[in-house]
Short mmCIF file of C-alpha atoms and ligand atoms in Angstrom, two decimals:
data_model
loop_
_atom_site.label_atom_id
_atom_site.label_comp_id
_atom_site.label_asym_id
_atom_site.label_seq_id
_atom_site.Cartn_x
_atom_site.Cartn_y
_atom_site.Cartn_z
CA UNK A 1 -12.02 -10.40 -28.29
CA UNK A 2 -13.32 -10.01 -24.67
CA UNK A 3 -11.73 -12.08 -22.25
CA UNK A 4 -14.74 -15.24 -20.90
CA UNK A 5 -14.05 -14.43 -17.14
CA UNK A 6 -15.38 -13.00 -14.15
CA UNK A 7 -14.78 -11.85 -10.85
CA UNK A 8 -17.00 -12.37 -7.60
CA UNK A 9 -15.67 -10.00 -4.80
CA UNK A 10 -17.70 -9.03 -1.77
CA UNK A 11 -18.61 -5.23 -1.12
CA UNK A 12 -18.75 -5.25 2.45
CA UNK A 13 -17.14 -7.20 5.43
CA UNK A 14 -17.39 -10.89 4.14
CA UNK A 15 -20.01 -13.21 4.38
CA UNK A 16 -21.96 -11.81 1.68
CA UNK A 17 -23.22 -15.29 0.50
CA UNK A 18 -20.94 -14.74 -2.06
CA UNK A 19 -20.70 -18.66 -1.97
CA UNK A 20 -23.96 -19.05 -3.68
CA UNK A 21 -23.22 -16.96 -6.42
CA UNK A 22 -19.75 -18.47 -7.50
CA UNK A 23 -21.54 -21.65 -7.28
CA UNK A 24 -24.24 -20.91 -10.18
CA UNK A 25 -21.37 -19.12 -11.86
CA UNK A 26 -19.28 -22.44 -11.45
CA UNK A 27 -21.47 -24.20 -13.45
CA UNK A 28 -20.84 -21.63 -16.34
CA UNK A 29 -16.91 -21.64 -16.62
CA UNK A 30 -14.80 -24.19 -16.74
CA UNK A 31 -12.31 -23.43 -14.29
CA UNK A 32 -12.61 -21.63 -10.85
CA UNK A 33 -9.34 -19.74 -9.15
CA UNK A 34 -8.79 -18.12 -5.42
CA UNK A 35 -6.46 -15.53 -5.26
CA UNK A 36 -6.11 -14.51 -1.54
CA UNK A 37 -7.15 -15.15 1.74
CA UNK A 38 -6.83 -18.78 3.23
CA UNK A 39 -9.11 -21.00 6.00
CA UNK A 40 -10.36 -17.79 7.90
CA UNK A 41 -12.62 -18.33 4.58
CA UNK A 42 -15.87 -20.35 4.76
CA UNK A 43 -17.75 -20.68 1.57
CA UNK A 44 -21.10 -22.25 2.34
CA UNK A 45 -22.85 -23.83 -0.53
CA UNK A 46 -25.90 -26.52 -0.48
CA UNK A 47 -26.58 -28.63 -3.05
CA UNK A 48 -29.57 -30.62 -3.46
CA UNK A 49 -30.08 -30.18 0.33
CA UNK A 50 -26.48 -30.70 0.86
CA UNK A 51 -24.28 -28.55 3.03
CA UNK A 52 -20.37 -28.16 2.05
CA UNK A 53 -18.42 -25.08 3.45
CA UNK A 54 -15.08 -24.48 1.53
CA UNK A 55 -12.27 -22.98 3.08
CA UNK A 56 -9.61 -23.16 0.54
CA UNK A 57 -10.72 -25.20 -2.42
CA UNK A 58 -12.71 -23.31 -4.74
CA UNK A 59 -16.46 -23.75 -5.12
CA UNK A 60 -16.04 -25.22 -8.24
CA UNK A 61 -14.89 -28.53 -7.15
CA UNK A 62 -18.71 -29.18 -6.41
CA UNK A 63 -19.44 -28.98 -10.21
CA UNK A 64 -18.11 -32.38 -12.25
CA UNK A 65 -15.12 -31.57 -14.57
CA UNK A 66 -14.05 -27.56 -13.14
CA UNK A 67 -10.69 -26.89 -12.90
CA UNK A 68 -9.89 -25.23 -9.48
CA UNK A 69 -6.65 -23.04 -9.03
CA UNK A 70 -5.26 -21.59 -6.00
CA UNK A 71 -2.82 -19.09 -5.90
CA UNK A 72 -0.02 -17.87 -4.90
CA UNK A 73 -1.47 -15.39 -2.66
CA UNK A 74 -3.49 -17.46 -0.76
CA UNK A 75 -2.28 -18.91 2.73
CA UNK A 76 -2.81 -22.49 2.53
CA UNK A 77 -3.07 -24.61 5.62
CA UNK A 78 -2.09 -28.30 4.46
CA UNK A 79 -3.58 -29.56 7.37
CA UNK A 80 -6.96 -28.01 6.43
CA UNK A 81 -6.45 -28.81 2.51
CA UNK A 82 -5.84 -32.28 3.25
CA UNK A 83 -8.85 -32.51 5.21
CA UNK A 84 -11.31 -30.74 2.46
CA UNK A 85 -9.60 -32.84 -0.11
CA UNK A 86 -10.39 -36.14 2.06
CA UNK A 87 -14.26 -35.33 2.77
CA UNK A 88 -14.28 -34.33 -0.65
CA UNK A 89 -13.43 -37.59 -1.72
CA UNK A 90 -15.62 -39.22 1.28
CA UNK A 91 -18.65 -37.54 0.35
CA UNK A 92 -18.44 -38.68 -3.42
CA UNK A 93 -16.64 -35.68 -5.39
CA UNK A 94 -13.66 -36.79 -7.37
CA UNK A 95 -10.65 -34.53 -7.02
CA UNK A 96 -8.31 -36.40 -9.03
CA UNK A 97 -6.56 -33.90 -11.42
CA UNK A 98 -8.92 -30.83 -10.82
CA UNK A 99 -6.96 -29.35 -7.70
CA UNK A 100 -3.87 -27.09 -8.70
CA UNK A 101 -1.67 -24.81 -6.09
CA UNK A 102 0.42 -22.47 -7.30
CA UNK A 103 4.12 -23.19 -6.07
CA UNK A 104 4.37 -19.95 -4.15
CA UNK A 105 1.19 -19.95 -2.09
CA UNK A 106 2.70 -19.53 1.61
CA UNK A 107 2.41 -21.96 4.13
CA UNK A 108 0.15 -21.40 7.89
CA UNK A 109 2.07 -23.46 10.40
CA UNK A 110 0.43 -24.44 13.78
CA UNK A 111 3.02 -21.85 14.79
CA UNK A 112 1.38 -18.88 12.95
CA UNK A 113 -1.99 -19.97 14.18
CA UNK A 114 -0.69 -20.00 17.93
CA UNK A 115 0.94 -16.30 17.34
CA UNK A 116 -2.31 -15.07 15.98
CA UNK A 117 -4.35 -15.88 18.74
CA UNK A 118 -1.51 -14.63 21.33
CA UNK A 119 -1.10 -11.51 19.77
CA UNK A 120 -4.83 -10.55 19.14
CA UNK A 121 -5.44 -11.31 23.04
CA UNK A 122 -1.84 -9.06 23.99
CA UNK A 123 -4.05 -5.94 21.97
CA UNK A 124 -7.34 -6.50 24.76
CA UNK A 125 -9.22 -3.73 24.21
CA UNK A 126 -7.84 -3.08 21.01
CA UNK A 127 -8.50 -7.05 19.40
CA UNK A 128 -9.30 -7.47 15.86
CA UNK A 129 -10.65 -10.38 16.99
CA UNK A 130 -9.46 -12.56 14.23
CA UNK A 131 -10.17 -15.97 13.16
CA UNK A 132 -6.94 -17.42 14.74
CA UNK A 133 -6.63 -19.20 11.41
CA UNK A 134 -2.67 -17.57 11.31
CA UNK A 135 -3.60 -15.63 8.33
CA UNK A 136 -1.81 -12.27 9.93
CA UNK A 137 1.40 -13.79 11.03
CA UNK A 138 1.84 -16.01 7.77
CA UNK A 139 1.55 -13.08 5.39
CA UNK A 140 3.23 -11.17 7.71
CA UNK A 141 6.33 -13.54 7.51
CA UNK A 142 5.86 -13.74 3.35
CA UNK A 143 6.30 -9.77 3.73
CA UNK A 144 9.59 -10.14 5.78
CA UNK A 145 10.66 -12.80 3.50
CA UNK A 146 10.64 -15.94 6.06
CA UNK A 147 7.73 -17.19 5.20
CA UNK A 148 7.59 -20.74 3.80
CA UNK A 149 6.36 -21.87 0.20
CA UNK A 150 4.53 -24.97 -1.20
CA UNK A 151 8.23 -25.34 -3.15
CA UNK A 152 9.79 -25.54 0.04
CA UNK A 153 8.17 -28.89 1.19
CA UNK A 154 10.15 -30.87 -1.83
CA UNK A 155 13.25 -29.05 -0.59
CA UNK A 156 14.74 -31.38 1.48
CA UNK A 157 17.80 -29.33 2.31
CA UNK A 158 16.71 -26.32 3.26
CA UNK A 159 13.16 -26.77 4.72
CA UNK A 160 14.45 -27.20 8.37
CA UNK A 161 16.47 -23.80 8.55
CA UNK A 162 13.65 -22.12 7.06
CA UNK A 163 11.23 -23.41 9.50
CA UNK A 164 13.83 -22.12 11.94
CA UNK A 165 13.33 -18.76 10.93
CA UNK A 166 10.06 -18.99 11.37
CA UNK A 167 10.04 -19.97 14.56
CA UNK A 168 12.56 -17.20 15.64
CA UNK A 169 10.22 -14.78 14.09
CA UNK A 170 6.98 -16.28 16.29
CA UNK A 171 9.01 -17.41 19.57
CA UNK A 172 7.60 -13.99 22.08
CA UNK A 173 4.49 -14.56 20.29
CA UNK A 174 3.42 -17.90 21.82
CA UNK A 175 2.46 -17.55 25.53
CA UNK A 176 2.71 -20.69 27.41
CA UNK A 177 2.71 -22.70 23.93
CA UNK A 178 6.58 -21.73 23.83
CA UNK A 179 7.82 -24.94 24.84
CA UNK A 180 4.69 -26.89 23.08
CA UNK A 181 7.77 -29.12 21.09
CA UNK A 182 4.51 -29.43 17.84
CA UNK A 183 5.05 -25.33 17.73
CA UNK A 184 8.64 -25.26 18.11
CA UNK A 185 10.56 -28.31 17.34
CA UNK A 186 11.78 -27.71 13.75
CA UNK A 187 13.20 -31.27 12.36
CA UNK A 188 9.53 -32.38 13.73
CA UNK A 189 7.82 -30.06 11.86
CA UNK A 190 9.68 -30.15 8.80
CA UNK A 191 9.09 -33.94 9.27
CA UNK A 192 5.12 -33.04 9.33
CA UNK A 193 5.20 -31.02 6.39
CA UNK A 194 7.04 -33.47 3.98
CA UNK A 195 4.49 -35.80 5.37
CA UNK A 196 2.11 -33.56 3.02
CA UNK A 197 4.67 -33.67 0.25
CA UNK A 198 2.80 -36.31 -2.11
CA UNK A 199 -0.32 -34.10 -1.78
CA UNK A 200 1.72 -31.38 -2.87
CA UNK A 201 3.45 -33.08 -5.87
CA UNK A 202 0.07 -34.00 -7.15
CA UNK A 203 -1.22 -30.51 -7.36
CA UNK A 204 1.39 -28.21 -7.61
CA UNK A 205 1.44 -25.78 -10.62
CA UNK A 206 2.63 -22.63 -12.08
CA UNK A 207 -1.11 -20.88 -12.03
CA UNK A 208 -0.78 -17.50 -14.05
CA UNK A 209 0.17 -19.40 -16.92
CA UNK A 210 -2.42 -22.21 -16.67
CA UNK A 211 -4.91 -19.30 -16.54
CA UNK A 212 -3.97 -17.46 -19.23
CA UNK A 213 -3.78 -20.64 -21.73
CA UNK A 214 -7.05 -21.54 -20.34
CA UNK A 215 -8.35 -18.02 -21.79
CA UNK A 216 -6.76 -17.53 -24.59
CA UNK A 217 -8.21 -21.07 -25.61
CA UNK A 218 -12.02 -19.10 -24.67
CA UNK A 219 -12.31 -20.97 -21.96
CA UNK A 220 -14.49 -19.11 -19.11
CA UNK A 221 -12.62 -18.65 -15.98
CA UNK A 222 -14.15 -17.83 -12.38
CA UNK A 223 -12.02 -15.64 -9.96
CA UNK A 224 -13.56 -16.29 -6.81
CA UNK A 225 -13.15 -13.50 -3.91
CA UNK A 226 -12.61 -14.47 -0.13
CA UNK A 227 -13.91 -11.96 2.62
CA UNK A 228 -15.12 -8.65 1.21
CA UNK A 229 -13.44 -5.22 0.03
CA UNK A 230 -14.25 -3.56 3.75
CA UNK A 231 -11.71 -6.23 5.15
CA UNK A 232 -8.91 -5.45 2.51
CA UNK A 233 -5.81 -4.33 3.96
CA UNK A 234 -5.44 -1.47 2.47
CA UNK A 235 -8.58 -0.20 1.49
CA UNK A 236 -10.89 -1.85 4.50
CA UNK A 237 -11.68 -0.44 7.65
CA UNK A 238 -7.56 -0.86 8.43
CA UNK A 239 -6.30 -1.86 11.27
CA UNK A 240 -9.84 -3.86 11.59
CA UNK A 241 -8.77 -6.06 8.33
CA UNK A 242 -7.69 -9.04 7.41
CA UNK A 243 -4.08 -9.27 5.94
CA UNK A 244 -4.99 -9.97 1.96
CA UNK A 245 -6.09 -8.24 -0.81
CA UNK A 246 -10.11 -8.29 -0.98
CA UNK A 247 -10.24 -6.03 -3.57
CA UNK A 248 -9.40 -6.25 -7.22
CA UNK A 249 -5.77 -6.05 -7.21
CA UNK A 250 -5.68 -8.69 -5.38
CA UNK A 251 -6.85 -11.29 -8.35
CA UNK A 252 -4.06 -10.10 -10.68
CA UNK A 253 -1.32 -10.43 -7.54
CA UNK A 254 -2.75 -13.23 -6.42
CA UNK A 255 -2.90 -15.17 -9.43
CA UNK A 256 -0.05 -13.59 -11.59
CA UNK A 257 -2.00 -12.69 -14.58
CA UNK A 258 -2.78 -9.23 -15.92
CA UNK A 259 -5.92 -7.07 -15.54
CA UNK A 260 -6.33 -7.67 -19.41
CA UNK A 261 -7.65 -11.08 -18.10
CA UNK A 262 -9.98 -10.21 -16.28
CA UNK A 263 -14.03 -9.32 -18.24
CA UNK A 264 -16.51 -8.64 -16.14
CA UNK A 265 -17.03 -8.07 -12.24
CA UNK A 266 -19.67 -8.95 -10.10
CA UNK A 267 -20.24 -7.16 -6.60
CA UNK A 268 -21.66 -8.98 -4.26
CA UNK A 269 -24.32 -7.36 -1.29
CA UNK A 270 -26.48 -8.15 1.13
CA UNK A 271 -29.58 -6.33 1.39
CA UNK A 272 -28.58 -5.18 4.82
CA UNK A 273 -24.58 -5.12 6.44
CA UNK A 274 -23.09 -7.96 9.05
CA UNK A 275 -20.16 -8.03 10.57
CA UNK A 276 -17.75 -10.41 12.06
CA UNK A 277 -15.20 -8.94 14.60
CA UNK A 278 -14.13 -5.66 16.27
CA UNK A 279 -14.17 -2.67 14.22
CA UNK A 280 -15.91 0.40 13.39
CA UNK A 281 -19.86 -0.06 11.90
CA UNK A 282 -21.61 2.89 11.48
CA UNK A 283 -25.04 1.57 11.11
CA UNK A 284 -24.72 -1.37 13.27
CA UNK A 285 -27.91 -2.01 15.32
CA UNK A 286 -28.70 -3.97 18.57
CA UNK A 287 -31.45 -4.99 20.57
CA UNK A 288 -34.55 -7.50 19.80
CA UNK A 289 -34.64 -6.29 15.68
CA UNK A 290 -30.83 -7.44 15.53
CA UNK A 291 -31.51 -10.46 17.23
CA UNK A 292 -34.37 -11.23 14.95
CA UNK A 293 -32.56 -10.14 11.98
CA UNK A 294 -29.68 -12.38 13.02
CA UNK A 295 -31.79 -15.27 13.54
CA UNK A 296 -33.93 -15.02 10.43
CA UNK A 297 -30.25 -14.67 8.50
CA UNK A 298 -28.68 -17.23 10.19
CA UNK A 299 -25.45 -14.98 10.84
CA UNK A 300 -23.02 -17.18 12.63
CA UNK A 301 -19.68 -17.24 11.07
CA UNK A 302 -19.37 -20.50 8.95
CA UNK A 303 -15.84 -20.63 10.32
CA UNK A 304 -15.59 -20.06 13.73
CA UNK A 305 -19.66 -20.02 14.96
CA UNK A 306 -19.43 -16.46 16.17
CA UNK A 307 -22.75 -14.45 15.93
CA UNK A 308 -22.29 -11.48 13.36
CA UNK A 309 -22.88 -7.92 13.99
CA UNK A 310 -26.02 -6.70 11.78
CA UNK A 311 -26.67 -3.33 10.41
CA UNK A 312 -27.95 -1.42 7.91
CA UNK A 313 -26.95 -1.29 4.21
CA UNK A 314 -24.44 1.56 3.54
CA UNK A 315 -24.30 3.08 0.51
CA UNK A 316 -21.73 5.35 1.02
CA UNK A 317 -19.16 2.36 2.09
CA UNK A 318 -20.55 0.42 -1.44
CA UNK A 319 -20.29 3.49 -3.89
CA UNK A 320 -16.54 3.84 -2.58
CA UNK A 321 -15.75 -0.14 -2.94
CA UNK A 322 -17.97 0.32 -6.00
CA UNK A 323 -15.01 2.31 -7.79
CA UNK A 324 -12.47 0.52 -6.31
CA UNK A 325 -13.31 -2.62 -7.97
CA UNK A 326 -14.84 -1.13 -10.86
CA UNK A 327 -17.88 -3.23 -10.38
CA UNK A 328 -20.05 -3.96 -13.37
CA UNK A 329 -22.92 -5.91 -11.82
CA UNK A 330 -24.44 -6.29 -8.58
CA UNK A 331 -25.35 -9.84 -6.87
CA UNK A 332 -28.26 -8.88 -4.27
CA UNK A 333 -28.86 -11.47 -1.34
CA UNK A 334 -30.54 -12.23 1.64
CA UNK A 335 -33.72 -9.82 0.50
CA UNK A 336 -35.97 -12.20 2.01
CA UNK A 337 -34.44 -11.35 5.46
CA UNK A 338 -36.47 -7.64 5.42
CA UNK A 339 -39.37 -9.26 4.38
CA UNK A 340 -41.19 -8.15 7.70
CA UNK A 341 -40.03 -5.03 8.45
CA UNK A 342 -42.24 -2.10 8.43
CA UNK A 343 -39.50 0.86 6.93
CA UNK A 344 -35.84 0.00 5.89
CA UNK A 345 -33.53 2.48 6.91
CA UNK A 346 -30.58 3.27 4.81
CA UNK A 347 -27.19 4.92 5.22
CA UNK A 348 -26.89 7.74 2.46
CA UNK A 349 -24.42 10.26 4.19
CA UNK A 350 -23.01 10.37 7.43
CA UNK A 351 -22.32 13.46 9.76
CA UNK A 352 -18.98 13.82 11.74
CA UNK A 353 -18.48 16.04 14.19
CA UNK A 354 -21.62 17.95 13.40
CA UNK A 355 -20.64 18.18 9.43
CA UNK A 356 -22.43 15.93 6.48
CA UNK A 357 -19.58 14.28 4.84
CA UNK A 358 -21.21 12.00 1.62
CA UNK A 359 -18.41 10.55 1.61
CA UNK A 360 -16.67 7.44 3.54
CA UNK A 361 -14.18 9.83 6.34
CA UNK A 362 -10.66 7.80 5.16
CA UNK A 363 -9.21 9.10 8.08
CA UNK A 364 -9.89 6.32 10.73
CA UNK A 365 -10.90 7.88 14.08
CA UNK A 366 -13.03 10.23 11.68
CA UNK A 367 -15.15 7.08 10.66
CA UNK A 368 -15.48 5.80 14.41
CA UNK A 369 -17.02 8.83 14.89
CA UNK A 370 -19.72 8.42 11.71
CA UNK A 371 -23.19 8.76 12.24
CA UNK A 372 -25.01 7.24 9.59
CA UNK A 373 -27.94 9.69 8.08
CA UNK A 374 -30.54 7.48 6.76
CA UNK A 375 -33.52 7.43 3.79
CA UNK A 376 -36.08 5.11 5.10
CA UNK A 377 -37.31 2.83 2.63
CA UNK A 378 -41.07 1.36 2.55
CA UNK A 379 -41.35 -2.15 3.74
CA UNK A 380 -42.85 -4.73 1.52
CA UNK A 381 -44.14 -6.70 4.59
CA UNK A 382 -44.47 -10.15 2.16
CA UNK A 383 -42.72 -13.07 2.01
CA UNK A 384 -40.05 -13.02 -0.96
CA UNK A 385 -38.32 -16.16 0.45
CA UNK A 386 -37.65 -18.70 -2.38
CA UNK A 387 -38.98 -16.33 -5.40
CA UNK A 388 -36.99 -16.86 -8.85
CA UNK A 389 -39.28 -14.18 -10.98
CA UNK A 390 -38.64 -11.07 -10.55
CA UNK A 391 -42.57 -9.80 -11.94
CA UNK A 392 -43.35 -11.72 -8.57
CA UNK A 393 -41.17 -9.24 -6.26
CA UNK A 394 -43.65 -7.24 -4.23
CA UNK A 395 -43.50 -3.42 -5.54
CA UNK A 396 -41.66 -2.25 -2.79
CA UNK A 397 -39.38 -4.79 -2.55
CA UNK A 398 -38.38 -3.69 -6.50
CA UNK A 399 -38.31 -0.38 -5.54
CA UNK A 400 -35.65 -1.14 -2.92
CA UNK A 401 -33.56 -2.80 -5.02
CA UNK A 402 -34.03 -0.11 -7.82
CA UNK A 403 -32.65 2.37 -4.77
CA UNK A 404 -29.92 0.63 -4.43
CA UNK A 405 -28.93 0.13 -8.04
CA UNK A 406 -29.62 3.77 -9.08
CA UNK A 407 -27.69 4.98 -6.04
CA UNK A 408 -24.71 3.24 -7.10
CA UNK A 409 -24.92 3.51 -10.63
CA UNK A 410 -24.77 -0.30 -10.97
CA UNK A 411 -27.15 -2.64 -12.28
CA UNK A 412 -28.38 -5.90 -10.52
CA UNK A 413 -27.81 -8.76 -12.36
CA UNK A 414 -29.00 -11.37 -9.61
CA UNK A 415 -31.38 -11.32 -6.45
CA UNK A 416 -30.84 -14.35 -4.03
CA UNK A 417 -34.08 -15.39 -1.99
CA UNK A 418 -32.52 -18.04 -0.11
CA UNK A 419 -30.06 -20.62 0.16
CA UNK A 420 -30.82 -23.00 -2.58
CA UNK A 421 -29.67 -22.79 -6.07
CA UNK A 422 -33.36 -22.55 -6.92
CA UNK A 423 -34.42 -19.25 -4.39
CA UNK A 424 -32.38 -16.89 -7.24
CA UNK A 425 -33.99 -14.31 -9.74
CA UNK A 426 -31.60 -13.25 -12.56
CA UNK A 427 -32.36 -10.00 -13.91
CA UNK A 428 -30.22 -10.23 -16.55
CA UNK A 429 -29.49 -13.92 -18.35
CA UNK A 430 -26.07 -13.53 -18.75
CA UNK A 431 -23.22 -12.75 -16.48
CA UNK A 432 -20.79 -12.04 -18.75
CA UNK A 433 -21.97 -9.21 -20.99
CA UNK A 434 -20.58 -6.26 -19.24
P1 IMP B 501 -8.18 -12.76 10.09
O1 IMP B 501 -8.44 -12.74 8.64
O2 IMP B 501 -8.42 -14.09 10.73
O3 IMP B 501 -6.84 -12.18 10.44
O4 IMP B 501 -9.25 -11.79 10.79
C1 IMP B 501 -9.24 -10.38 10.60
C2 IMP B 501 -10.66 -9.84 10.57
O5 IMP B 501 -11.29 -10.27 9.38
C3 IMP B 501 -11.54 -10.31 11.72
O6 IMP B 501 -12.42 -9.28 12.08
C4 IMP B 501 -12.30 -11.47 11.12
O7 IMP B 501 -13.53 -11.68 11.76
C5 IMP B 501 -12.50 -10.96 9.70
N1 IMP B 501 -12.66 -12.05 8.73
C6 IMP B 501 -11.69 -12.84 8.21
N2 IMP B 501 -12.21 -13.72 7.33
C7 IMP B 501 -13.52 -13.48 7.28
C8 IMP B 501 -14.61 -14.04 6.52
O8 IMP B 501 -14.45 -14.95 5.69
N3 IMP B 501 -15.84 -13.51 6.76
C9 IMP B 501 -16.05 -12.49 7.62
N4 IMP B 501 -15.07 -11.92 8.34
C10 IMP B 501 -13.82 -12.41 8.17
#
């Protein structure tokens, strides 16, 4: 029997409004996991009028009775956890018993956050211009095995020398924060962190295994992506990443459960590109139709307020990411962004050094140099904002979305219209048929 779960991942560089999407799909399983990534996240849901952004407690909190799981690969920021649980709570939603961590998600200190800032500014030209959440330095540190561990909090022993390491590891990383005694001063911050210990001891699990009973009683499960596939660290636009695994992979590492548990997975896409950050976008535009573009998308980073870069939807990138996530069904959004534009230009192939390549360069300075070659699509000059029937879609608006879909060999299984739950078309009623 098919496993009940599914996977949202975004194609491109994050901020996909993959947020909506795992929201309806919420409302569907009965438990909702994250598997990587950590507070450089922002989820942004509304409900009922409603804003909530998430950063590391899965969108399914919002819906009475889910289950939500986080990982062990996600880098969890009590400081930030504590604070989502708490407005949670303030703003009516009952926790109680529906937040689980797994025991080896690693820990951001206010010393990984000072290290990420300090060493993204010591690259200056050359800045990934991260979130200075810490998410680099903390995973970093989990890969050179001083990182520290939800366990580690109820380890009374040991947790001072360990945050001792840490510091070591971060101490020419800190500028004039070296002597900031909240950065450095270990038996103060071990003191802070057991301060989060009865938060901990409340919610602290062994995830895989949860999972897995939860499915193999045919109970639906929702693994819910952070960032998109063009930010993984291995397979993104590298070093321009973020430090996690965006794409597949990730859920099973993240999680501890095998691909066997996973059944079907949704891409999600925007109907044109944004990014957030330094790094290489081929068919990134500027000037007034960015601004507008920008404006009419709203694309300021729900984390950190920064305006996103805007571009063009690139096939190329999505067919690639596509295949490396195996993607059964696309999730279109934002199509009622190009509602006014007279053509819609989009990347097909790109040309390097006078060649056409059709596919992404994966040689990095090659795909600095890409020069998007475009098919320009016919405008449907209509507004599509808040449709939820797709026989209402203005022809050429279809035929875009047909594009994209035959393109990529992937049907579209939703079209979001805006940011309510209502502004969605489903083209196909159910999510988990694959
Ligand atoms: P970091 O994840 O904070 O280390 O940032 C690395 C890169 O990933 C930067 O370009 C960030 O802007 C980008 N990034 C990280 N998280 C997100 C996200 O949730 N949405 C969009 N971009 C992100």
């Amino acid at each position: 029997m098919k496993v009940k779960s599914i996977a949202v991942l975004g194609l491109q560089w994050g901020d996909e409004g993959k947020g909506k999407v795992i929201d309806f799909l919420s409302d569907q399983c009965d438990a909702v996991a994250r598997f990587g990534g950590g507070a450089n996240a922002g989820h942004t849901i509304v409900v009922n009028g409603d804003k909530f952004i998430l950063k590391l407690v899965p969108s399914g909190i919002l819906h009475e009775g889910k289950l939500c799981f986080i990982g062990a690969g996600v880098a969890c920021d009590p400081e930030v956890l504590q604070n989502e649980i708490s407005e949670l709570e303030a703003r009516g939603i009952s926790t109680k018993g529906r937040i689980f961590i797994d025991f080896g998600a690693h820990l951001v200190l206010p010393i990984h956050k000072v290290s990420d800032g300090f060493r993204d500014a010591g690259r200056g030209k050359g800045a990934i211009d991260t979130t200075k959440r810490g998410i680099g330095p903390t995973y970093a540190d989990k890969s050179s095995r001083v990182g520290l561990r939800v366990a580690d909090i109820f380890d009374g022993n040991t947790l001072e020398t360990k945050i001792g390491y840490v510091i070591d590891t971060h101490r020419n990383n800190l500028g004039d924060r070296g002597t900031d005694e909240s950065i450095v001063n270990a038996s103060r911050l071990a003191q802070n962190l057991r301060s989060y210990e009865p938060l901990f001891r409340e919610i602290v699990s062994d995830v895989g295994p949860e999972i897995l009973r939860l499915l193999a009683n045919g109970k639906r499960v929702l693994f819910e992506g952070a960032q998109g596939a063009l930010l993984d660290l291995d397979y993104g636009t590298y070093p321009y990443v973020t430090s996690s695994h965006t794409t597949i992979g990730g859920i099973f590492i993240g999680l501890g459960i095998p691909p066997s548990s996973l059944g079907t997975a949704i891409g999600v896409v925007k109907a044109y590109m944004t990014r957030v950050g330094s790094g290489p976008f081929p068919t990134e535009i500027n000037g007034k139709l960015a601004d507008s573009l920008r404006e009419k998308g709203r694309e300021y980073g729900s984390v950190t307020g920064r305006p996103r870069r805007v571009g063009w939807l690139d096939l190329a990138n999505l067919r690639r990411v596509i295949n490396i996530n195996g993607t059964d069904k696309l999730a279109i959004t934002k199509l009622d962004v190009l509602d006014e534009l007279d053509e819609i230009p989009v990347c097909e192939s790109y040309e390097v050094d006078g060649a056409k390549v059709s596919d992404v360069p994966s040689n990095h300075p090659d795909f600095c140099k890409a020069k998007p070659v475009y098919s320009k699509i016919k405008g449907w000059k209509q507004s599509t904002a808040g449709m939820n029937k797709i026989d209402r879609l203005p022809k050429n608006a279809r035929a875009y979305l047909d594009y994209i879909s035959e393109k990529t060999g992937v049907p579209i299984w939703l079209i979001s219209t805006g940011y309510s739950r209502e502004d969605t078309i489903f083209v196909d009623a159910d999510p988990f048929s694959s």
